[in-house]
mmCIF file of C-alpha atoms in Angstrom:
data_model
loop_
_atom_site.group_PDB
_atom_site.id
_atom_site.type_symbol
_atom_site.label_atom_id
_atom_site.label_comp_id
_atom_site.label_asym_id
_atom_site.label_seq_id
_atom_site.Cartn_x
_atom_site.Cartn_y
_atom_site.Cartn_z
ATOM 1 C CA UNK E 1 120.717 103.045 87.822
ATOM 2 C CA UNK E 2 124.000 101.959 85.419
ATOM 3 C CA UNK E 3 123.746 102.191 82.491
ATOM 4 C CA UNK E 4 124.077 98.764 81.225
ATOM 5 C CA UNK E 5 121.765 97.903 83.487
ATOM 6 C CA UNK E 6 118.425 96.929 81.978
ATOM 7 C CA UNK E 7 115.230 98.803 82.300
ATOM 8 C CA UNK E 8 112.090 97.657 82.488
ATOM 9 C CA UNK E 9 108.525 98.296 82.758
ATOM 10 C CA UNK E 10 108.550 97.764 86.676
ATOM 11 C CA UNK E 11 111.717 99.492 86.933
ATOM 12 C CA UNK E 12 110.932 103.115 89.155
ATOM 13 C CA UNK E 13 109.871 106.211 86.952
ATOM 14 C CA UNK E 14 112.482 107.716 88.939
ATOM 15 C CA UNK E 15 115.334 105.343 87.582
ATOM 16 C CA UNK E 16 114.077 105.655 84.026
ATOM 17 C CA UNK E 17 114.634 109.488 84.431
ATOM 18 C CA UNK E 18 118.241 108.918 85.763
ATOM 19 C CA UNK E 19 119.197 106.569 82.868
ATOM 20 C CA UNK E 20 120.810 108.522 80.284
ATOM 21 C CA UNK E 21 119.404 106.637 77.486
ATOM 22 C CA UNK E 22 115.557 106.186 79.743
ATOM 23 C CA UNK E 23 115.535 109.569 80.338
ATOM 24 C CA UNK E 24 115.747 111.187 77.365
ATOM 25 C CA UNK E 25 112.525 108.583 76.127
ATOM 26 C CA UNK E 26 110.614 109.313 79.123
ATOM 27 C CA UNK E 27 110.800 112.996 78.655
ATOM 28 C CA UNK E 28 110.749 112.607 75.282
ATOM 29 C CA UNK E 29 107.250 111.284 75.926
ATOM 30 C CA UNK E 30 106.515 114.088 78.165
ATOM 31 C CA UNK E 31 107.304 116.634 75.332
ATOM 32 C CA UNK E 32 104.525 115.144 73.446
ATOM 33 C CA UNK E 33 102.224 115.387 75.592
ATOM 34 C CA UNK E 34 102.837 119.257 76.802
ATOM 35 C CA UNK E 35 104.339 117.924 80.238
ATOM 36 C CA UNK E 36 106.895 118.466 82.117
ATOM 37 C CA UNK E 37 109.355 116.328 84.292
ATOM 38 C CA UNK E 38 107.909 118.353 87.153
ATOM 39 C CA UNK E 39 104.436 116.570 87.020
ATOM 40 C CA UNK E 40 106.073 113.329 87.661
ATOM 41 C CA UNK E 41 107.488 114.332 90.831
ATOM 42 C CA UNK E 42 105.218 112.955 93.084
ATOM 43 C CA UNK E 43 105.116 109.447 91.040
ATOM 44 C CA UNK E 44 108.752 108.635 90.590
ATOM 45 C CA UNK E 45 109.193 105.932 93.387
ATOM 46 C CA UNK E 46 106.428 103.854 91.007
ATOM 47 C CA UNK E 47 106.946 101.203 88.742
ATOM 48 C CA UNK E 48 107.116 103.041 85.166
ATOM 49 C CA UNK E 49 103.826 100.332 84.045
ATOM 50 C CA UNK E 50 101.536 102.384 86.892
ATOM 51 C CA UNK E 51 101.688 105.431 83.905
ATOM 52 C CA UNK E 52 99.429 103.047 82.089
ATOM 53 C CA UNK E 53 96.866 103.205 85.054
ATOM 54 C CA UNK E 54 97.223 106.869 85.544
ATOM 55 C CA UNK E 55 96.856 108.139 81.927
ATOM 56 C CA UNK E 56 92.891 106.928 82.242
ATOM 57 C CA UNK E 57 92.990 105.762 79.167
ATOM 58 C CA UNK E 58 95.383 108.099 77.416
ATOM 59 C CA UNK E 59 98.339 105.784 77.767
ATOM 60 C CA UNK E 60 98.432 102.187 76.149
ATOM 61 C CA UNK E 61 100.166 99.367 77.493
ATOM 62 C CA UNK E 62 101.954 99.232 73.801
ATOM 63 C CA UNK E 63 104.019 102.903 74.514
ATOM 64 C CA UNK E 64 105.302 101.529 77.562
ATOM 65 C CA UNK E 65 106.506 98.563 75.951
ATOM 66 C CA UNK E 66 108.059 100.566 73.287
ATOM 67 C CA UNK E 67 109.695 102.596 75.679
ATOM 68 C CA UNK E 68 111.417 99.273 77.348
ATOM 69 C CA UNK E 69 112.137 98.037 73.927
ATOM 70 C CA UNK E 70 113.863 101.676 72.970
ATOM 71 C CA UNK E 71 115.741 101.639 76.456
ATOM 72 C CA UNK E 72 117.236 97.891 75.804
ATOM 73 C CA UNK E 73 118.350 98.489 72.061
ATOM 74 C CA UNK E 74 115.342 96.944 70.821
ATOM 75 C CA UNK E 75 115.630 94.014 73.009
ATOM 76 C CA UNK E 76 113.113 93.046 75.647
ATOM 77 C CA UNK E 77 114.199 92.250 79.207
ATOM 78 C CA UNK E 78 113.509 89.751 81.249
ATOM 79 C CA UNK E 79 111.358 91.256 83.440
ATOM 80 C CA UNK E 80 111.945 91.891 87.258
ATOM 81 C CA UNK E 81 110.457 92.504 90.203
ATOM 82 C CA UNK E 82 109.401 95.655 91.299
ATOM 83 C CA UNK E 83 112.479 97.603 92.481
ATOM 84 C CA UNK E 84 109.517 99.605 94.970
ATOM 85 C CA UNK E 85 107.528 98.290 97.972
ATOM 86 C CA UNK E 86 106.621 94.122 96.419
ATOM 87 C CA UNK E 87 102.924 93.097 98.169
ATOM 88 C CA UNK E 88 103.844 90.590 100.720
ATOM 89 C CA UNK E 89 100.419 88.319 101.103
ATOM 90 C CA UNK E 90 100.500 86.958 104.538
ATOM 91 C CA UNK E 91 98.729 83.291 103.800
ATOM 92 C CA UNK E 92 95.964 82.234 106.315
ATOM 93 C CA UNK E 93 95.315 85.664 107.895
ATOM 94 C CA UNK E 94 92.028 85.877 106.823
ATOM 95 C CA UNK E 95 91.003 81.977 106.251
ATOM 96 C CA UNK E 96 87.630 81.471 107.912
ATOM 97 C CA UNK E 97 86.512 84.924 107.796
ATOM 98 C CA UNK E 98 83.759 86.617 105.059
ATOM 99 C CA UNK E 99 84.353 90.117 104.302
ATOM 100 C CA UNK E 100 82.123 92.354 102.076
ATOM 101 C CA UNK E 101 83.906 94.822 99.875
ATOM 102 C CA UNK E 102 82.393 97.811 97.965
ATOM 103 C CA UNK E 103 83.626 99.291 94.477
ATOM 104 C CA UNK E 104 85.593 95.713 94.181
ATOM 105 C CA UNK E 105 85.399 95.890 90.742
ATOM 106 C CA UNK E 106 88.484 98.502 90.149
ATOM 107 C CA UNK E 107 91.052 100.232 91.857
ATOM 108 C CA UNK E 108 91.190 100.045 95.852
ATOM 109 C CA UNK E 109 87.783 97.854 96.275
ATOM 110 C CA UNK E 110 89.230 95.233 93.894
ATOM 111 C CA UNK E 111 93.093 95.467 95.372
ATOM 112 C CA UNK E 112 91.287 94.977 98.846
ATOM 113 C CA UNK E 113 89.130 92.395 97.746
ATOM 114 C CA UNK E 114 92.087 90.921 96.142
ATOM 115 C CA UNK E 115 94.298 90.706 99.176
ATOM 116 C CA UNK E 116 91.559 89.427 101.521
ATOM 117 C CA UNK E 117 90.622 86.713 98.583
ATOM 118 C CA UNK E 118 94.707 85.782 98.176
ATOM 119 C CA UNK E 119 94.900 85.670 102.821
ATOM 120 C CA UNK E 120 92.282 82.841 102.592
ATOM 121 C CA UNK E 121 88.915 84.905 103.210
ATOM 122 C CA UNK E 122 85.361 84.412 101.946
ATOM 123 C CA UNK E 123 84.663 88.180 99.682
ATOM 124 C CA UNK E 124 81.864 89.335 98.655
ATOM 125 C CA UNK E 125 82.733 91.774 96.083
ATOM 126 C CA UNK E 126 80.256 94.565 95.018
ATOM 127 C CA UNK E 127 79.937 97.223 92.273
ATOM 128 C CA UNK E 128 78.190 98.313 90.040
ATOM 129 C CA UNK E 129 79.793 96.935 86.916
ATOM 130 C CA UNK E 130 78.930 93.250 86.207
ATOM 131 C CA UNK E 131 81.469 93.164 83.283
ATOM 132 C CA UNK E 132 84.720 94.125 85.872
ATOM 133 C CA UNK E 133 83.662 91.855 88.583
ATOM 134 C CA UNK E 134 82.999 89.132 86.376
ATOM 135 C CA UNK E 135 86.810 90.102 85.408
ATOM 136 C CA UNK E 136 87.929 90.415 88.991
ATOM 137 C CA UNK E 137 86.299 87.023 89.855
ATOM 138 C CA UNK E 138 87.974 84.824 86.787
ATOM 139 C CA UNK E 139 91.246 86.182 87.615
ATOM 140 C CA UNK E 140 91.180 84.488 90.599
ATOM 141 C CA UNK E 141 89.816 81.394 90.234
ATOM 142 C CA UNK E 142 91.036 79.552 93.090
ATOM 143 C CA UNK E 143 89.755 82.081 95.288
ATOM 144 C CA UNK E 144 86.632 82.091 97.513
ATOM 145 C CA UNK E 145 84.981 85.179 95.612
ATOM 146 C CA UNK E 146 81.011 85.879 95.159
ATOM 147 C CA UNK E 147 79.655 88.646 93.120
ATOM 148 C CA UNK E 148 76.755 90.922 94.069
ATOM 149 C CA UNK E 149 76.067 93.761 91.456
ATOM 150 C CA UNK E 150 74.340 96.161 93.009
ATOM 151 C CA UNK E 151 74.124 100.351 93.930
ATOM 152 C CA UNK E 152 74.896 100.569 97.690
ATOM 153 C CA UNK E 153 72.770 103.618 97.933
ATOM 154 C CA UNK E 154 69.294 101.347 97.438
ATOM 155 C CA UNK E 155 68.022 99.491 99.632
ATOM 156 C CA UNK E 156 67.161 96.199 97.799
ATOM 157 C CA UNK E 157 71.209 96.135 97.199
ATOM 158 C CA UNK E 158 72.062 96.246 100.413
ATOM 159 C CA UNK E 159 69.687 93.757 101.564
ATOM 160 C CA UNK E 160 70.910 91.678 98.809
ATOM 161 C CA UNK E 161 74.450 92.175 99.718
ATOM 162 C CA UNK E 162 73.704 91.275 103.372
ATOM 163 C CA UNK E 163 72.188 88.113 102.113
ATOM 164 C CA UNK E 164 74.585 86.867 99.867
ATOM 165 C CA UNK E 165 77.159 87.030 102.730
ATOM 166 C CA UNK E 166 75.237 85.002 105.256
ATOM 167 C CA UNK E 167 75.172 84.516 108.626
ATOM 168 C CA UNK E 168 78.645 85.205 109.385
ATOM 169 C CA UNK E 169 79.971 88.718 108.502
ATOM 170 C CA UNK E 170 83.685 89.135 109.954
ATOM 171 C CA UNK E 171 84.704 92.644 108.166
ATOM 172 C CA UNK E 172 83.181 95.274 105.971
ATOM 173 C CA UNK E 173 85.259 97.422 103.694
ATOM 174 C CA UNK E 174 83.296 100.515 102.559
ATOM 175 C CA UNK E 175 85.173 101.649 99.861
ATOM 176 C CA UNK E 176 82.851 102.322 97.024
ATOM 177 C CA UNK E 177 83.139 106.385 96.556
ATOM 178 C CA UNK E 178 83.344 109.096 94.131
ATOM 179 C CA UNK E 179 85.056 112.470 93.502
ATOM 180 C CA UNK E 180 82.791 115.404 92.792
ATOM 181 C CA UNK E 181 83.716 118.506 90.418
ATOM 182 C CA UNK E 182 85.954 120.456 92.582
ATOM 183 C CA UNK E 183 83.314 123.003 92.480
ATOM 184 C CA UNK E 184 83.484 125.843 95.302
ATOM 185 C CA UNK E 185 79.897 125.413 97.283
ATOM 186 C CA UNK E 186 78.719 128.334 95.280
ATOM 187 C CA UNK E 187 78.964 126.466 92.291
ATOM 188 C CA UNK E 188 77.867 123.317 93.546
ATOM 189 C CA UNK E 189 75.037 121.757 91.831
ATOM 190 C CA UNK E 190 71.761 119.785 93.878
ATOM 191 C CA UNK E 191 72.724 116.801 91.625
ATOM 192 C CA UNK E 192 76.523 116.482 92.464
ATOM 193 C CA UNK E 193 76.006 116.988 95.935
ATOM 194 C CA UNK E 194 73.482 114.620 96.008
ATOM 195 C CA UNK E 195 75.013 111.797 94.145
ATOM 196 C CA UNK E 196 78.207 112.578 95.853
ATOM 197 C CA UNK E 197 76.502 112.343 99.451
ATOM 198 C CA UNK E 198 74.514 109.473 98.525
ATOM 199 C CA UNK E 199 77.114 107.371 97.556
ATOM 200 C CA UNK E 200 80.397 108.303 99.674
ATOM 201 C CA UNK E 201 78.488 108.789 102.785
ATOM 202 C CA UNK E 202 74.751 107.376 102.817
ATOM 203 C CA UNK E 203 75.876 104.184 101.499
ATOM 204 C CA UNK E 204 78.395 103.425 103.370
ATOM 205 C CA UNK E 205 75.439 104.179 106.471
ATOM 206 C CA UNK E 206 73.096 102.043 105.018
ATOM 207 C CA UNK E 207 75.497 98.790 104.057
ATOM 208 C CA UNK E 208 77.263 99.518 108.034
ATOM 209 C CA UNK E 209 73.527 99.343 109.885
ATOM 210 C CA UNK E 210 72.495 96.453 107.580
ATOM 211 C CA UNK E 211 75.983 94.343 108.962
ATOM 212 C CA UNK E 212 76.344 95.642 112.294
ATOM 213 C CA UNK E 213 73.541 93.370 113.490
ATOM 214 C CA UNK E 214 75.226 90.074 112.617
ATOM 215 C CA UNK E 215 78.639 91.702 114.342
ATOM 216 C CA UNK E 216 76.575 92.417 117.472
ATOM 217 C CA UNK E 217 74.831 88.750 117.381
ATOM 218 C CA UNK E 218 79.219 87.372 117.262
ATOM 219 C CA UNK E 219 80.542 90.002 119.182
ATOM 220 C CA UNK E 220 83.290 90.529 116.686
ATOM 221 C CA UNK E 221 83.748 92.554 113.546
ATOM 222 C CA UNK E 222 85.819 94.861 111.661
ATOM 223 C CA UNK E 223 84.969 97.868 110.206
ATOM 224 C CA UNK E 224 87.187 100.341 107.702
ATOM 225 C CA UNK E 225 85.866 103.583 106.283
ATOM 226 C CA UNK E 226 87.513 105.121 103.089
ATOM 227 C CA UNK E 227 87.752 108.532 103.898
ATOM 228 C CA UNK E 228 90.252 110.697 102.478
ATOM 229 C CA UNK E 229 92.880 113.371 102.687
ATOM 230 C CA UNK E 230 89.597 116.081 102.018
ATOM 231 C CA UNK E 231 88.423 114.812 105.202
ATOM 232 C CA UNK E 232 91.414 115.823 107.370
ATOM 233 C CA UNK E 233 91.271 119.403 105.722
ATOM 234 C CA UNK E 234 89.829 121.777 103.251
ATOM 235 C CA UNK E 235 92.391 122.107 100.482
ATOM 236 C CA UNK E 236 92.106 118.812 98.687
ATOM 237 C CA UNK E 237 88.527 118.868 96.861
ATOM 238 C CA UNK E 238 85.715 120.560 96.000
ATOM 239 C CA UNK E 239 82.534 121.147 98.179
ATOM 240 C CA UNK E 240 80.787 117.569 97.740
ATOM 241 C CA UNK E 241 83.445 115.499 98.407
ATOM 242 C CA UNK E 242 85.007 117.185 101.382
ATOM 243 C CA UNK E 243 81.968 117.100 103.237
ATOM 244 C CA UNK E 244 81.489 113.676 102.701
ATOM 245 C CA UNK E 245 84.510 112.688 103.512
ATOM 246 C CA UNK E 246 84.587 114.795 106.545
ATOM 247 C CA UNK E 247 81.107 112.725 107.614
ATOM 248 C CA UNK E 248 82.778 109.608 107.183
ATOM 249 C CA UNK E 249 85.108 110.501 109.222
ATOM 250 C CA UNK E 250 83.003 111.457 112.064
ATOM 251 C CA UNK E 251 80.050 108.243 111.654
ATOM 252 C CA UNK E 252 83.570 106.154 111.773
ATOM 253 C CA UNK E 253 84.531 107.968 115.316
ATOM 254 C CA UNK E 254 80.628 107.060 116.787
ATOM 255 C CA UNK E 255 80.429 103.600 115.475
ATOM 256 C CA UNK E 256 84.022 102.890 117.246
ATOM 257 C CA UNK E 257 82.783 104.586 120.335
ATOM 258 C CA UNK E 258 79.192 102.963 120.098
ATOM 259 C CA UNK E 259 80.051 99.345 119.334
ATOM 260 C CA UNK E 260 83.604 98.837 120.522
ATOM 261 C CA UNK E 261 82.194 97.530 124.182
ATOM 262 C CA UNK E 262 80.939 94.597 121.700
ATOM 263 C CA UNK E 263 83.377 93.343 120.117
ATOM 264 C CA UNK E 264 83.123 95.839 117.285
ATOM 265 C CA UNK E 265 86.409 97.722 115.495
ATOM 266 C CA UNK E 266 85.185 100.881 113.245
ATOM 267 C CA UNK E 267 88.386 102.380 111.309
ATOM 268 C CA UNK E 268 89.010 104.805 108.556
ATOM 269 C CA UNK E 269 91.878 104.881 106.357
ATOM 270 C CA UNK E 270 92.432 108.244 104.536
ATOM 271 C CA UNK E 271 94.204 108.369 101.440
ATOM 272 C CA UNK E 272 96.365 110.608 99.696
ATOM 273 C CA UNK E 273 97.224 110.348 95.883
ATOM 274 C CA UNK E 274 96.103 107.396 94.612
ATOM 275 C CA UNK E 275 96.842 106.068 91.369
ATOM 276 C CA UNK E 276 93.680 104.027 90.561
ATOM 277 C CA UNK E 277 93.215 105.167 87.078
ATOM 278 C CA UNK E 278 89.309 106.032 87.550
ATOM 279 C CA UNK E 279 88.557 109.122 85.680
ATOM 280 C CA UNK E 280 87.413 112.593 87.567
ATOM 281 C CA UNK E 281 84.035 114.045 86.313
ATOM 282 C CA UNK E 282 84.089 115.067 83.025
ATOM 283 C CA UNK E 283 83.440 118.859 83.594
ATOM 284 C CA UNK E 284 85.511 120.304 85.941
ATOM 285 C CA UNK E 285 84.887 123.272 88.039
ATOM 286 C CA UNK E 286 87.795 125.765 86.757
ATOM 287 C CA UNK E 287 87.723 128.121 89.559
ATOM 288 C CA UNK E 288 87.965 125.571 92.271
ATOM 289 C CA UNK E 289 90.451 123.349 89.845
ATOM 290 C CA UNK E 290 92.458 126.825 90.322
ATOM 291 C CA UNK E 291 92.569 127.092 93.755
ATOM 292 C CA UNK E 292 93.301 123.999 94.682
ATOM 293 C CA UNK E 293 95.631 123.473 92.150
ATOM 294 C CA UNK E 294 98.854 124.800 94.257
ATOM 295 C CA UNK E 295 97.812 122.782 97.367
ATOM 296 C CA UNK E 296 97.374 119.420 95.606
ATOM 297 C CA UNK E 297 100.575 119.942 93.866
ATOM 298 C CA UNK E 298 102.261 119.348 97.228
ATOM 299 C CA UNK E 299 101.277 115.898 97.559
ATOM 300 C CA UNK E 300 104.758 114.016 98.510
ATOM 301 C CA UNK E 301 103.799 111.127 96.683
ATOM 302 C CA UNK E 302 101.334 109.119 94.922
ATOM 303 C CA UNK E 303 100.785 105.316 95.918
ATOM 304 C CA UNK E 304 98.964 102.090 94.170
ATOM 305 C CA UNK E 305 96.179 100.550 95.157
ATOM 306 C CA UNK E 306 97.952 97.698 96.508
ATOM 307 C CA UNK E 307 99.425 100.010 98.575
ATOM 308 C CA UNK E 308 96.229 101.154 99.703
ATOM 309 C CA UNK E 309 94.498 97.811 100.322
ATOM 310 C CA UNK E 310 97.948 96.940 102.945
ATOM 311 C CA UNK E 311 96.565 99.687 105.208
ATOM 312 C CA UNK E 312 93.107 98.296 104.918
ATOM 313 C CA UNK E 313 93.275 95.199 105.323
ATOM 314 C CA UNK E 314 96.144 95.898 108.273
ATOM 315 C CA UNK E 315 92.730 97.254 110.154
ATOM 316 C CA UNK E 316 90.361 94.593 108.970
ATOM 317 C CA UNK E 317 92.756 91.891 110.324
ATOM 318 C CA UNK E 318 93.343 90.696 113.542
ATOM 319 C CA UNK E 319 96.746 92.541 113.195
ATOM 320 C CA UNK E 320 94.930 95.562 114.180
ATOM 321 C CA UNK E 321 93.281 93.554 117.058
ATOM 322 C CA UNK E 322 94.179 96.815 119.487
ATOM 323 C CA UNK E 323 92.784 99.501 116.443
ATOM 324 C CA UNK E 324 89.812 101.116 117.424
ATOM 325 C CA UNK E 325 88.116 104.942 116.322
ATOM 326 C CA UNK E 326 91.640 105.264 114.645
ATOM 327 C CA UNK E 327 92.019 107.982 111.333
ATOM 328 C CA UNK E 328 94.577 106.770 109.652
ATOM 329 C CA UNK E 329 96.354 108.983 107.061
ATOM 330 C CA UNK E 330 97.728 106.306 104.728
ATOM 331 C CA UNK E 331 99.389 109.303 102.093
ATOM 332 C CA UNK E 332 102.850 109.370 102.248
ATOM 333 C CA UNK E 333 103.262 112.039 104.765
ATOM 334 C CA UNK E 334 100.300 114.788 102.834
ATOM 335 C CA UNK E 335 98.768 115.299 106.301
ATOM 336 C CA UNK E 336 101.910 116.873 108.317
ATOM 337 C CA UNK E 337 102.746 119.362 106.033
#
């Protein structure tokens, strides 16, 4: 980037580190923090605003504005688009259709729900938290959104969730999940792997048999699984998560097989780095932190959620009309290395 070119908050994290003046702020910033310019890496193709995202909390919007500030003589930009992959909403793609999304309060449920909500389509967005999807309904207000708050591994949610959708249910995105410790299997407690299980795998089951019904009664639907990277090898998490990820892999595989004669498209969509800004467990397993450490360095590149959701709802929508069974790694190349 020149350098009387302005920077911005959506300008790339790699062209604030190429700016003479940007770059000495940015690392600057890393200094303070005990950092390097190496742990960026795998970010720099993002808008420098994601860091706010990614810090979990550590980062406030007001640094990055500083930075901008610093980086323009202590003038603020106009600000531009993203000089990265821009969301391109394709208008009408889902109009007439309901989907249900899990975890649509934050991260990839809520840029999923988002997109679907911005094509035209009915969502019904579920978490847990009634304060964020209260959020993530009144920032769309134009949209077609309903709220269910509710744990998808009970019962009485899912049959609530099921409910509140109606009669017509057109696509299901199951992407409610948590990480687990990164604890070796040794070290693997009864209560992560249960919580872990229950919630990435069993309900994602439950909310799938509760809607595949209504599919079968249409003879259309669309399916798509969050799996992960950790489900296409062993290297990427700990004990809990792999093994659920690795089972939502395979239910995914015998739903398509099972239900595709009908009508019926089951997906999964396996991500890489994601920058969602949703915090890891707060005690993490050192030992299995330390061996999977080198292997999750090599990650080419960490994506949005926005990102994310475009392979989603790519699957959920009749784009993906010919889709069926499919695994797809949606993380920047992580599987072929």
């Amino acid at each position: 980037m020149a350098e009387n070119t302005p920077l911005t908050a959506n300008s790339t994290i790699g062209q604030w580190l190429e700016h003479p003046v940007g770059g000495e702020l940015v690392r600057g910033l890393l200094a303070q923090t005990g950092a390097s310019e190496q742990t960026l890496a795998p970010i720099k193709g993002l808008p420098l605003q994601q860091l706010v995202a990614l810090s979990q909390g550590q980062l406030p919007q007001s640094v990055v504005d500083g930075l901008v500030l610093k980086a323009n003589g202590g003038v603020m930009p106009a600000e531009t688009e993203s000089t990265g992959w821009v969301e391109r909403v394709t208008s009408g793609r889902f109009s007439g259709k309901t989907a249900i999304v899990t975890g649509a309060a934050s991260g990839i449920g809520r840029a999923t729900a988002s997109r679907i909500a911005r094509e035209g389509g009915r969502v019904v967005a579920v978490d847990v938290s009634a304060d964020r999807l209260a959020e993530f309904q009144a920032s769309l207000p134009d949209a077609d959104i309903v709220t269910v708050v509710g744990d998808i591994t009970r019962q009485d949610s899912v049959d609530e969730i099921v409910a509140t959708a109606g009669t017509t249910i057109d696509a299901l995105a199951n992407v409610a999940g948590i990480n687990d410790d990164f604890s070796p299997l040794h070290e693997t407690t009864d209560a992560m792997w249960d919580r872990v299980i229950a919630v990435n795998l069993s309900g994602a089951f439950r909310l799938t048999r509760a809607v595949l019904p209504v599919m079968m009664a249409a003879g259309r639907g669309a399916i798509v699984n969050v799996a992960s990277e950790a489900g296409l090898r062993g290297n990427a998490s700990g004990n809990a998560y792999t093994t659920s990820k690795h089972a939502v892999i395979g239910m995914t595989r015998s739903a398509a097989f099972m239900y595709g004669p009908q009508g019926i498209r089951v997906n999964a969509v396996a991500p890489g780095g994601v920058a969602t800004g949703i915090p890891f467990p707060p005690h993490v397993s050192e030992a299995g932190a330390a061996r999977l450490q080198p292997f999750q360095a090599a990650i080419p590149t960490v994506v949005t959620a926005e990102q994310l959701a475009a392979s989603i709802t790519f699957l959920l929508s009749d784009d993906g009309v010919n889709v069926n069974g499919a695994i797809l790694p949606s993380d920047g190349g992580w599987s072929v290395q």
